Amino acid sequence: MVVAGAGMAGVQTAVALREQGFDGTVTLIGAEPHQPYDRPPLSKAVLLGKAEHSAFDVDFESLGIDLVLGREVLGLRPADRALDTETGPVPYDVLVVATGAEPIRLPGAEGVPGVHLLRTLDDAERLRPVLADRHDVVVVGAGWIGAEFATAAREAGCAVTVVEAADRPLAGALPAEVAAPMTGWYADAGIDLRTHTRVDRVEPGAVVLDDGTRVPAEAVVVGIGARPATGWLAGSGVALGAYGEVVADAALRTSVPEVYAVGDCASFPSGRYGERLLVHHWDNALQGPRTVAANILGAATGRPPAVYDPVPYFWSEQFGRFVQYAGHHAAADTVLWRGDPAGPAWTVCWLREGRLVALLAVGRPRDLAQGRRLIESGTAMDAGLLVDPGQPLKAATA
């Protein structure tokens, strides 16, 4: 058994195989030289110097997992059952693709001093002195990672400008009316948020905007999205989707026999939502491996495949707020609010045909926990009770 990728999805796949009884060889291959680590703390504790690392608490040796680090995968030859790496081929009987996603780079900014990404432990370590020295920082992109970095930079005492091409933060993730209250969070934190604005070019010590404005920047942090890290699968026969992701089936099998895919690099069909989902979040990388392991072991015994159809979930800590989201709101026909979005705690609920399909909770973790279960069960909701923030969400059923 070979797992390509030593992030959350890869590590959890290797662990799940052992937990579910697989007693053959398990090889986990990671491109980075570091002990496998968790990514969410990179934009928080690690970045601010409150933690040196975020290594997973996994004893690979006792689990009998062969950990191969600092080796990048370069290609796949299914006919030979071989994974090509920079130090030679690795044979496999079953392969799990878990290579995650890679950040999109700002065109024209590569090689310019002071331009940073925030995806790896090395990225976080390069940015720590920037925050420690309280540099002037420009963040390109007001998405989740941009907001989290801006939060940390302000906490460290940096002057922060956030440049966003869209008309609001989180434009690619949330509808305008839901993201609108979040715009004020930036000003409240002392951050200069510039929407409808693009970067024309980056120079040493400054960012030049599309209107000619020069913004001082001793450091530039680019957070304009990520794409599946699947370029190495070109020519392998593994089917890729519109975003370059591995197109997996409901059992997380790829188009090539004995090759599975899980985590940020793969999309899967959701019966719950009636469309294919590509989920770039931690919880997906935690949950999917259990299904992959069960299906690998089940295939050997003739067991029917387990279907992967989760309620997507993620969280973000930004500007002193705990933001959580569960579900998928694209097909909703009704939007209802619980609480005042100008206040510190509120929830947005999306319904379809009277049933909860997604919710965003700001400072209301109980709403999230109860709402996630209601989404999973498909329970009909009472709209009148649901909009009352004093009423527990679980009591707002029809």
Short mmCIF file of C-alpha atoms in Angstrom, two decimals:
data_model
loop_
_atom_site.label_atom_id
_atom_site.label_comp_id
_atom_site.label_asym_id
_atom_site.label_seq_id
_atom_site.Cartn_x
_atom_site.Cartn_y
_atom_site.Cartn_z
CA MET A 1 0.00 0.00 0.00
CA VAL A 2 1.47 3.37 -1.05
CA VAL A 3 0.09 6.78 -0.07
CA ALA A 4 1.37 9.77 -2.06
CA GLY A 5 1.19 12.88 0.12
CA ALA A 6 1.97 13.25 3.82
CA GLY A 7 -0.49 15.98 4.81
CA MET A 8 -3.64 15.40 6.83
CA ALA A 9 -5.33 13.23 4.18
CA GLY A 10 -2.28 11.06 3.57
CA VAL A 11 -1.42 10.57 7.23
CA GLN A 12 -5.00 9.77 8.17
CA THR A 13 -5.27 7.26 5.31
CA ALA A 14 -2.17 5.41 6.51
CA VAL A 15 -3.42 5.44 10.11
CA ALA A 16 -6.94 4.33 9.10
CA LEU A 17 -5.55 1.38 7.15
CA ARG A 18 -3.82 0.15 10.30
CA GLU A 19 -6.80 0.91 12.55
CA GLN A 20 -9.10 -1.06 10.22
CA GLY A 21 -6.85 -4.10 10.23
CA PHE A 22 -4.58 -3.87 7.20
CA ASP A 23 -1.40 -5.81 8.03
CA GLY A 24 0.57 -5.42 4.79
CA THR A 25 3.23 -2.83 3.98
CA VAL A 26 2.18 0.83 4.17
CA THR A 27 4.49 3.44 2.65
CA LEU A 28 3.72 7.13 3.15
CA ILE A 29 5.61 9.48 0.82
CA GLY A 30 5.90 13.23 1.50
CA ALA A 31 7.58 15.92 -0.58
CA GLU A 32 8.62 18.01 2.43
CA PRO A 33 11.53 16.98 4.69
CA HIS A 34 9.60 17.79 7.87
CA GLN A 35 7.78 15.34 10.08
CA PRO A 36 4.16 15.39 8.81
CA TYR A 37 2.27 18.31 10.32
CA ASP A 38 -1.14 19.94 10.59
CA ARG A 39 -1.69 23.09 8.51
CA PRO A 40 -4.29 25.22 10.40
CA PRO A 41 -1.82 26.29 13.16
CA LEU A 42 0.52 27.73 10.49
CA SER A 43 -1.62 30.87 10.18
CA LYS A 44 -2.03 31.13 13.95
CA ALA A 45 0.26 29.74 16.67
CA VAL A 46 3.23 28.82 14.46
CA LEU A 47 3.14 32.11 12.58
CA LEU A 48 3.06 34.14 15.80
CA GLY A 49 5.86 32.13 17.38
CA LYS A 50 3.56 30.60 20.00
CA ALA A 51 4.45 27.11 18.74
CA GLU A 52 7.54 25.81 16.97
CA HIS A 53 5.70 23.26 14.86
CA SER A 54 2.38 21.44 14.46
CA ALA A 55 3.59 17.89 13.88
CA PHE A 56 0.94 15.18 14.05
CA ASP A 57 0.97 13.14 17.24
CA VAL A 58 1.36 9.86 15.35
CA ASP A 59 3.90 7.17 16.16
CA PHE A 60 4.58 5.98 12.61
CA GLU A 61 7.14 3.45 13.74
CA SER A 62 4.84 1.68 16.17
CA LEU A 63 2.12 1.58 13.52
CA GLY A 64 4.52 0.02 11.07
CA ILE A 65 4.17 2.86 8.57
CA ASP A 66 7.23 3.39 6.38
CA LEU A 67 7.62 7.17 6.30
CA VAL A 68 9.55 8.48 3.29
CA LEU A 69 10.12 12.25 3.50
CA GLY A 70 11.70 14.82 1.20
CA ARG A 71 10.77 12.85 -1.92
CA GLU A 72 8.56 14.49 -4.52
CA VAL A 73 6.31 12.33 -6.68
CA LEU A 74 6.82 12.98 -10.39
CA GLY A 75 4.54 10.60 -12.24
CA LEU A 76 2.35 7.52 -12.26
CA ARG A 77 2.61 4.46 -14.52
CA PRO A 78 -0.47 2.33 -13.82
CA ALA A 79 0.50 -0.35 -16.35
CA ASP A 80 3.64 -0.99 -14.33
CA ARG A 81 1.97 -0.35 -10.95
CA ALA A 82 4.73 2.17 -10.25
CA LEU A 83 4.91 5.64 -8.76
CA ASP A 84 7.80 7.69 -10.12
CA THR A 85 9.71 9.84 -7.62
CA GLU A 86 12.83 11.98 -7.86
CA THR A 87 14.92 9.14 -6.44
CA GLY A 88 13.41 6.35 -8.51
CA PRO A 89 10.23 4.32 -8.91
CA VAL A 90 8.14 2.98 -6.03
CA PRO A 91 6.02 -0.11 -6.80
CA TYR A 92 2.49 -0.40 -5.42
CA ASP A 93 -0.41 -2.82 -5.27
CA VAL A 94 -2.85 -0.08 -4.28
CA LEU A 95 -2.11 3.64 -4.47
CA VAL A 96 -3.84 6.50 -2.65
CA VAL A 97 -3.36 9.97 -4.15
CA ALA A 98 -3.36 12.54 -1.33
CA THR A 99 -1.09 15.28 -2.66
CA GLY A 100 -3.40 18.10 -1.59
CA ALA A 101 -3.43 21.55 -3.14
CA GLU A 102 -0.83 24.16 -3.97
CA PRO A 103 -1.23 27.94 -3.70
CA ILE A 104 -1.87 30.02 -6.80
CA ARG A 105 1.01 32.44 -7.33
CA LEU A 106 0.66 36.11 -8.16
CA PRO A 107 1.69 36.61 -11.80
CA GLY A 108 4.84 38.66 -12.15
CA ALA A 109 5.72 38.46 -8.45
CA GLU A 110 7.93 35.39 -8.49
CA GLY A 111 11.48 36.18 -7.51
CA VAL A 112 10.63 39.60 -6.10
CA PRO A 113 12.15 39.96 -2.61
CA GLY A 114 9.62 39.99 0.21
CA VAL A 115 6.82 38.11 -1.58
CA HIS A 116 5.45 35.21 0.47
CA LEU A 117 2.91 32.40 0.35
CA LEU A 118 1.45 30.73 3.45
CA ARG A 119 0.93 27.04 2.81
CA THR A 120 3.88 25.18 4.32
CA LEU A 121 5.83 25.13 7.56
CA ASP A 122 8.76 26.74 5.74
CA ASP A 123 6.43 29.53 4.55
CA ALA A 124 5.33 30.20 8.14
CA GLU A 125 8.90 30.22 9.41
CA ARG A 126 9.92 32.75 6.73
CA LEU A 127 7.02 34.98 7.76
CA ARG A 128 7.64 34.87 11.51
CA PRO A 129 10.40 37.52 11.49
CA VAL A 130 8.19 39.73 9.29
CA LEU A 131 5.61 39.81 12.07
CA ALA A 132 8.19 39.99 14.84
CA ASP A 133 9.72 43.09 13.25
CA ARG A 134 6.28 44.70 12.70
CA HIS A 135 6.80 45.32 9.02
CA ASP A 136 4.33 47.07 6.73
CA VAL A 137 2.45 44.23 5.08
CA VAL A 138 0.24 43.99 2.00
CA VAL A 139 -2.03 40.96 1.75
CA VAL A 140 -3.28 40.10 -1.73
CA GLY A 141 -6.66 38.40 -1.42
CA ALA A 142 -9.41 38.73 1.20
CA GLY A 143 -10.31 35.06 1.36
CA TRP A 144 -10.02 32.77 4.38
CA ILE A 145 -6.22 32.59 4.45
CA GLY A 146 -5.87 36.34 3.76
CA ALA A 147 -8.17 37.18 6.67
CA GLU A 148 -6.36 34.81 9.02
CA PHE A 149 -2.94 36.16 8.12
CA ALA A 150 -4.16 39.77 8.38
CA THR A 151 -5.52 38.94 11.85
CA ALA A 152 -2.17 37.54 12.97
CA ALA A 153 -0.24 40.46 11.47
CA ARG A 154 -2.38 43.02 13.29
CA GLU A 155 -2.00 41.06 16.52
CA ALA A 156 1.76 41.31 16.02
CA GLY A 157 1.54 45.08 15.51
CA CYS A 158 2.03 45.29 11.73
CA ALA A 159 0.42 47.91 9.51
CA VAL A 160 -1.75 45.86 7.14
CA THR A 161 -3.34 46.63 3.78
CA VAL A 162 -5.53 43.98 2.14
CA VAL A 163 -6.07 44.19 -1.62
CA GLU A 164 -9.07 42.34 -3.07
CA ALA A 165 -10.12 42.29 -6.74
CA ALA A 166 -13.77 41.55 -5.93
CA ASP A 167 -16.23 43.91 -4.31
CA ARG A 168 -16.09 42.20 -0.90
CA PRO A 169 -14.18 39.70 1.21
CA LEU A 170 -14.84 35.99 0.62
CA ALA A 171 -16.44 36.72 -2.74
CA GLY A 172 -15.77 33.23 -4.00
CA ALA A 173 -17.14 31.54 -0.88
CA LEU A 174 -20.20 33.47 0.32
CA PRO A 175 -23.08 35.48 -1.21
CA ALA A 176 -22.77 39.26 -1.12
CA GLU A 177 -25.38 39.80 1.61
CA VAL A 178 -23.65 37.30 3.91
CA ALA A 179 -20.13 38.60 3.33
CA ALA A 180 -21.20 42.26 3.67
CA PRO A 181 -21.09 42.38 7.51
CA MET A 182 -17.56 40.96 7.42
CA THR A 183 -16.25 43.97 5.51
CA GLY A 184 -16.47 46.09 8.66
CA TRP A 185 -14.33 43.62 10.58
CA TYR A 186 -11.26 44.83 8.70
CA ALA A 187 -11.75 48.50 9.64
CA ASP A 188 -12.51 47.54 13.25
CA ALA A 189 -9.15 45.71 13.33
CA GLY A 190 -7.31 48.74 11.93
CA ILE A 191 -6.75 47.17 8.51
CA ASP A 192 -6.98 49.08 5.24
CA LEU A 193 -9.20 46.91 3.02
CA ARG A 194 -9.23 47.93 -0.65
CA THR A 195 -11.84 46.12 -2.73
CA HIS A 196 -12.36 46.44 -6.51
CA THR A 197 -8.57 46.69 -6.61
CA ARG A 198 -5.95 44.66 -8.43
CA VAL A 199 -2.19 44.51 -8.16
CA ASP A 200 -0.46 45.89 -11.24
CA ARG A 201 3.02 44.86 -10.10
CA VAL A 202 5.15 44.21 -7.06
CA GLU A 203 8.40 46.11 -6.58
CA PRO A 204 10.98 45.76 -3.81
CA GLY A 205 9.40 47.63 -0.90
CA ALA A 206 6.06 48.42 -2.54
CA VAL A 207 2.96 47.15 -4.28
CA VAL A 208 1.69 49.16 -7.24
CA LEU A 209 -2.08 48.95 -7.66
CA ASP A 210 -4.03 49.12 -10.91
CA ASP A 211 -4.92 52.78 -10.28
CA GLY A 212 -1.23 53.69 -9.96
CA THR A 213 -1.22 53.92 -6.16
CA ARG A 214 2.00 52.72 -4.51
CA VAL A 215 1.47 51.00 -1.15
CA PRO A 216 4.58 50.55 1.04
CA ALA A 217 5.20 46.87 1.65
CA GLU A 218 8.21 45.37 3.34
CA ALA A 219 6.39 42.07 2.85
CA VAL A 220 3.65 40.88 0.49
CA VAL A 221 1.58 37.81 1.35
CA VAL A 222 -0.34 36.24 -1.52
CA GLY A 223 -3.58 34.45 -0.68
CA ILE A 224 -5.52 34.23 -3.92
CA GLY A 225 -6.54 30.59 -3.76
CA ALA A 226 -5.20 27.12 -4.32
CA ARG A 227 -5.44 24.44 -6.98
CA PRO A 228 -5.17 20.66 -6.69
CA ALA A 229 -1.54 19.48 -6.78
CA THR A 230 -2.07 16.96 -9.57
CA GLY A 231 0.24 18.09 -12.37
CA TRP A 232 2.35 14.99 -11.78
CA LEU A 233 -0.58 12.81 -12.94
CA ALA A 234 -0.42 14.10 -16.53
CA GLY A 235 -0.41 11.20 -18.96
CA SER A 236 -1.26 8.64 -16.28
CA GLY A 237 -4.82 8.00 -17.40
CA VAL A 238 -6.23 9.29 -14.11
CA ALA A 239 -9.21 11.47 -15.07
CA LEU A 240 -8.96 15.10 -13.96
CA GLY A 241 -11.74 17.66 -13.66
CA ALA A 242 -12.16 21.29 -14.64
CA TYR A 243 -10.02 22.52 -11.74
CA GLY A 244 -7.30 19.94 -12.25
CA GLU A 245 -8.68 17.77 -9.46
CA VAL A 246 -8.82 13.99 -9.55
CA VAL A 247 -12.36 12.95 -10.46
CA ALA A 248 -13.18 10.29 -7.85
CA ASP A 249 -16.37 8.27 -7.60
CA ALA A 250 -18.58 7.96 -4.53
CA ALA A 251 -16.17 5.39 -3.08
CA LEU A 252 -13.20 7.72 -3.75
CA ARG A 253 -11.88 5.46 -6.52
CA THR A 254 -10.23 7.10 -9.54
CA SER A 255 -10.67 6.14 -13.19
CA VAL A 256 -7.60 3.87 -12.89
CA PRO A 257 -7.96 0.51 -11.12
CA GLU A 258 -6.39 0.23 -7.66
CA VAL A 259 -5.85 4.00 -7.44
CA TYR A 260 -7.88 6.04 -4.94
CA ALA A 261 -7.85 9.80 -4.23
CA VAL A 262 -8.72 11.78 -1.12
CA GLY A 263 -8.52 15.28 0.36
CA ASP A 264 -7.91 18.61 -1.39
CA CYS A 265 -6.77 16.99 -4.64
CA ALA A 266 -10.03 15.13 -5.36
CA SER A 267 -13.68 15.87 -6.08
CA PHE A 268 -16.50 13.45 -5.34
CA PRO A 269 -20.20 13.18 -6.31
CA SER A 270 -22.55 14.23 -3.52
CA GLY A 271 -25.93 12.53 -3.54
CA ARG A 272 -26.93 14.87 -0.72
CA TYR A 273 -26.38 17.97 -2.84
CA GLY A 274 -26.81 16.54 -6.34
CA GLU A 275 -23.49 17.79 -7.66
CA ARG A 276 -19.79 17.10 -7.59
CA LEU A 277 -17.94 18.76 -4.69
CA LEU A 278 -14.32 19.86 -4.46
CA VAL A 279 -13.68 20.66 -0.79
CA HIS A 280 -10.41 22.33 0.22
CA HIS A 281 -10.84 22.06 3.96
CA TRP A 282 -9.32 20.23 6.92
CA ASP A 283 -12.39 18.20 7.86
CA ASN A 284 -12.62 16.66 4.39
CA ALA A 285 -8.99 15.55 4.70
CA LEU A 286 -9.84 14.02 8.08
CA GLN A 287 -13.06 12.22 7.12
CA GLY A 288 -12.31 10.93 3.62
CA PRO A 289 -9.44 8.61 4.60
CA ARG A 290 -11.75 6.42 6.70
CA THR A 291 -13.86 5.73 3.62
CA VAL A 292 -10.78 5.10 1.47
CA ALA A 293 -9.36 2.62 3.97
CA ALA A 294 -12.70 0.82 4.35
CA ASN A 295 -13.07 0.50 0.58
CA ILE A 296 -9.52 -0.73 0.02
CA LEU A 297 -10.01 -3.43 2.63
CA GLY A 298 -13.56 -4.14 1.49
CA ALA A 299 -12.48 -4.67 -2.11
CA ALA A 300 -10.27 -7.53 -0.97
CA THR A 301 -13.18 -9.26 0.79
CA GLY A 302 -15.96 -8.50 -1.69
CA ARG A 303 -17.72 -6.05 0.64
CA PRO A 304 -19.95 -3.43 -1.06
CA PRO A 305 -18.14 -0.07 -1.26
CA ALA A 306 -18.82 2.59 1.36
CA VAL A 307 -20.17 5.85 -0.05
CA TYR A 308 -18.46 9.14 0.84
CA ASP A 309 -21.09 11.88 1.11
CA PRO A 310 -20.25 14.13 4.08
CA VAL A 311 -21.70 17.44 5.19
CA PRO A 312 -18.71 19.70 4.40
CA TYR A 313 -17.42 21.65 7.38
CA PHE A 314 -14.74 24.24 8.06
CA TRP A 315 -13.86 26.98 10.49
CA SER A 316 -11.81 30.16 10.54
CA GLU A 317 -10.53 32.34 13.36
CA GLN A 318 -10.35 35.96 12.28
CA PHE A 319 -10.57 39.39 13.87
CA GLY A 320 -11.48 37.93 17.27
CA ARG A 321 -14.33 35.88 15.83
CA PHE A 322 -14.84 32.15 15.47
CA VAL A 323 -16.48 31.54 12.08
CA GLN A 324 -17.86 28.10 11.21
CA TYR A 325 -19.61 26.78 8.13
CA ALA A 326 -21.33 23.49 7.44
CA GLY A 327 -23.06 22.21 4.32
CA HIS A 328 -23.27 23.56 0.78
CA HIS A 329 -25.56 26.49 0.00
CA ALA A 330 -25.45 26.66 -3.81
CA ALA A 331 -28.90 25.11 -4.38
CA ALA A 332 -30.70 26.79 -1.46
CA ASP A 333 -34.02 28.55 -2.11
CA THR A 334 -34.31 30.41 1.22
CA VAL A 335 -31.88 32.39 3.39
CA LEU A 336 -32.76 33.13 7.03
CA TRP A 337 -30.80 35.04 9.70
CA ARG A 338 -30.53 34.29 13.42
CA GLY A 339 -29.31 37.35 15.29
CA ASP A 340 -28.02 40.76 14.24
CA PRO A 341 -25.06 40.66 11.82
CA ALA A 342 -23.86 43.94 13.30
CA GLY A 343 -23.41 42.17 16.63
CA PRO A 344 -20.77 39.74 17.85
CA ALA A 345 -22.78 36.53 17.29
CA TRP A 346 -25.16 35.55 14.49
CA THR A 347 -25.99 32.70 12.14
CA VAL A 348 -27.12 32.46 8.53
CA CYS A 349 -29.21 29.45 7.54
CA TRP A 350 -29.77 28.22 4.00
CA LEU A 351 -32.79 26.01 3.31
CA ARG A 352 -34.06 24.06 0.33
CA GLU A 353 -37.70 23.00 0.32
CA GLY A 354 -37.89 23.73 4.03
CA ARG A 355 -34.84 21.65 5.01
CA LEU A 356 -31.55 23.01 6.24
CA VAL A 357 -28.73 22.51 3.69
CA ALA A 358 -26.05 24.88 5.05
CA LEU A 359 -25.31 27.39 7.77
CA LEU A 360 -22.65 29.94 8.69
CA ALA A 361 -22.25 30.57 12.41
CA VAL A 362 -20.30 33.52 13.79
CA GLY A 363 -19.64 33.12 17.51
CA ARG A 364 -22.47 30.58 17.82
CA PRO A 365 -20.80 27.16 17.97
CA ARG A 366 -23.93 25.51 19.37
CA ASP A 367 -25.86 26.54 16.25
CA LEU A 368 -23.16 24.94 14.15
CA ALA A 369 -23.13 21.66 16.09
CA GLN A 370 -26.91 21.33 16.10
CA GLY A 371 -27.28 22.56 12.53
CA ARG A 372 -24.76 20.08 11.19
CA ARG A 373 -26.80 17.22 12.62
CA LEU A 374 -30.01 18.70 11.17
CA ILE A 375 -28.40 18.90 7.74
CA GLU A 376 -27.29 15.28 7.99
CA SER A 377 -30.77 14.12 8.99
CA GLY A 378 -32.63 16.26 6.44
CA THR A 379 -35.11 17.40 9.10
CA ALA A 380 -37.84 19.85 8.06
CA MET A 381 -37.49 23.23 9.77
CA ASP A 382 -39.98 25.78 11.14
CA ALA A 383 -38.83 29.12 9.69
CA GLY A 384 -40.56 31.15 12.42
CA LEU A 385 -38.72 29.34 15.18
CA LEU A 386 -35.45 29.20 13.27
CA VAL A 387 -35.03 32.99 13.05
CA ASP A 388 -35.31 33.37 16.85
CA PRO A 389 -31.68 33.37 18.12
CA GLY A 390 -32.95 32.66 21.64
CA GLN A 391 -34.42 29.37 20.51
CA PRO A 392 -32.04 26.38 20.19
CA LEU A 393 -31.67 25.44 16.57
CA LYS A 394 -32.58 21.82 17.32
CA ALA A 395 -35.95 23.04 18.65
CA ALA A 396 -36.76 24.87 15.41
CA THR A 397 -38.01 21.79 13.62
CA ALA A 398 -41.36 21.55 11.88
#
